Amino acid sequence: MAIFGREVIGRLVVDRTGTDLGHLTDIHFDLKTGAISELVVTVEATVNAAALPFESRENTVMIPVDAVSRVATKIHLNR
């Protein structure tokens, strides 16, 4: 899992239209199951985190794992 984390931290996160939202800064895990529960994304300066459909704190949003459609060179959301 550590290798996976190092590979994806810092990747660009884009919404379903391909618009850049920000960069992945952390990954939260469910301690009971070990599954990824949410991604922590620091949004671009031009993005209003509060306007996104995710829990937000200042310039950071917590994206539930079910909002991720795929992880490639960028992390693609389905919302």
Coordinates of C-alpha atoms in Angstrom, one line a residue:
M1 CA 0.0 0.0 0.0
A2 CA 2.9 2.4 0.7
I3 CA 4.1 2.1 -2.9
F4 CA 0.5 2.8 -4.2
G5 CA 0.4 5.9 -2.0
R6 CA 3.7 7.2 -3.2
E7 CA 2.6 6.7 -6.8
V8 CA -0.7 8.6 -6.5
I9 CA 0.0 11.4 -4.0
G10 CA 0.4 14.6 -6.0
R11 CA -1.6 13.4 -9.0
L12 CA -4.0 15.8 -10.6
V13 CA -7.7 15.2 -9.9
V14 CA -10.2 16.1 -12.6
D15 CA -14.0 16.1 -12.6
R16 CA -16.1 14.1 -15.1
T17 CA -15.8 16.9 -17.7
G18 CA -12.0 16.8 -17.4
T19 CA -11.7 20.1 -15.5
D20 CA -8.8 20.3 -13.1
L21 CA -9.9 20.4 -9.5
G22 CA -6.6 20.1 -7.7
H23 CA -4.0 17.6 -6.5
L24 CA -4.3 14.6 -4.2
T25 CA -2.6 15.3 -0.9
D26 CA -3.7 12.4 1.3
I27 CA -5.6 9.2 1.4
H28 CA -7.9 8.2 4.3
F29 CA -8.5 4.5 5.1
D30 CA -11.3 2.7 6.9
L31 CA -9.4 1.3 9.9
K32 CA -11.8 -1.7 10.2
T33 CA -11.6 -2.9 6.6
G34 CA -8.3 -1.4 5.4
A35 CA -10.2 0.0 2.3
I36 CA -9.7 3.5 1.0
S37 CA -12.5 5.6 2.3
E38 CA -11.8 9.1 0.8
L39 CA -9.2 11.1 -1.0
V40 CA -8.1 14.5 0.3
V41 CA -7.6 17.0 -2.5
T42 CA -6.1 20.5 -2.3
V43 CA -8.0 22.5 -4.9
E44 CA -6.5 24.9 -7.4
A45 CA -6.6 28.6 -6.4
T46 CA -9.3 29.1 -9.1
V47 CA -11.6 26.5 -7.6
N48 CA -14.1 27.3 -4.8
A49 CA -13.9 24.3 -2.6
A50 CA -17.2 25.2 -0.9
A51 CA -19.0 25.1 -4.2
L52 CA -18.0 21.4 -4.9
P53 CA -20.4 18.6 -3.9
F54 CA -17.9 17.3 -1.3
E55 CA -17.1 18.0 2.3
S56 CA -14.7 20.9 2.3
R57 CA -12.4 22.8 4.7
E58 CA -10.8 26.0 3.4
N59 CA -9.0 24.9 0.2
T60 CA -9.3 21.1 0.7
V61 CA -12.1 18.7 -0.2
M62 CA -12.7 15.1 1.0
I63 CA -13.8 13.0 -1.9
P64 CA -15.5 9.7 -1.1
V65 CA -14.0 6.8 -2.9
D66 CA -17.3 6.1 -4.8
A67 CA -16.8 9.4 -6.6
V68 CA -13.7 8.1 -8.3
S69 CA -14.2 6.5 -11.7
R70 CA -10.6 5.6 -12.5
V71 CA -7.0 6.3 -11.5
A72 CA -4.6 6.8 -14.4
T73 CA -2.0 9.5 -14.9
K74 CA -4.8 11.7 -13.5
I75 CA -7.5 10.7 -11.0
H76 CA -10.8 10.9 -12.7
L77 CA -14.1 11.6 -10.8
N78 CA -17.6 10.5 -11.9
R79 CA -19.1 13.8 -10.6

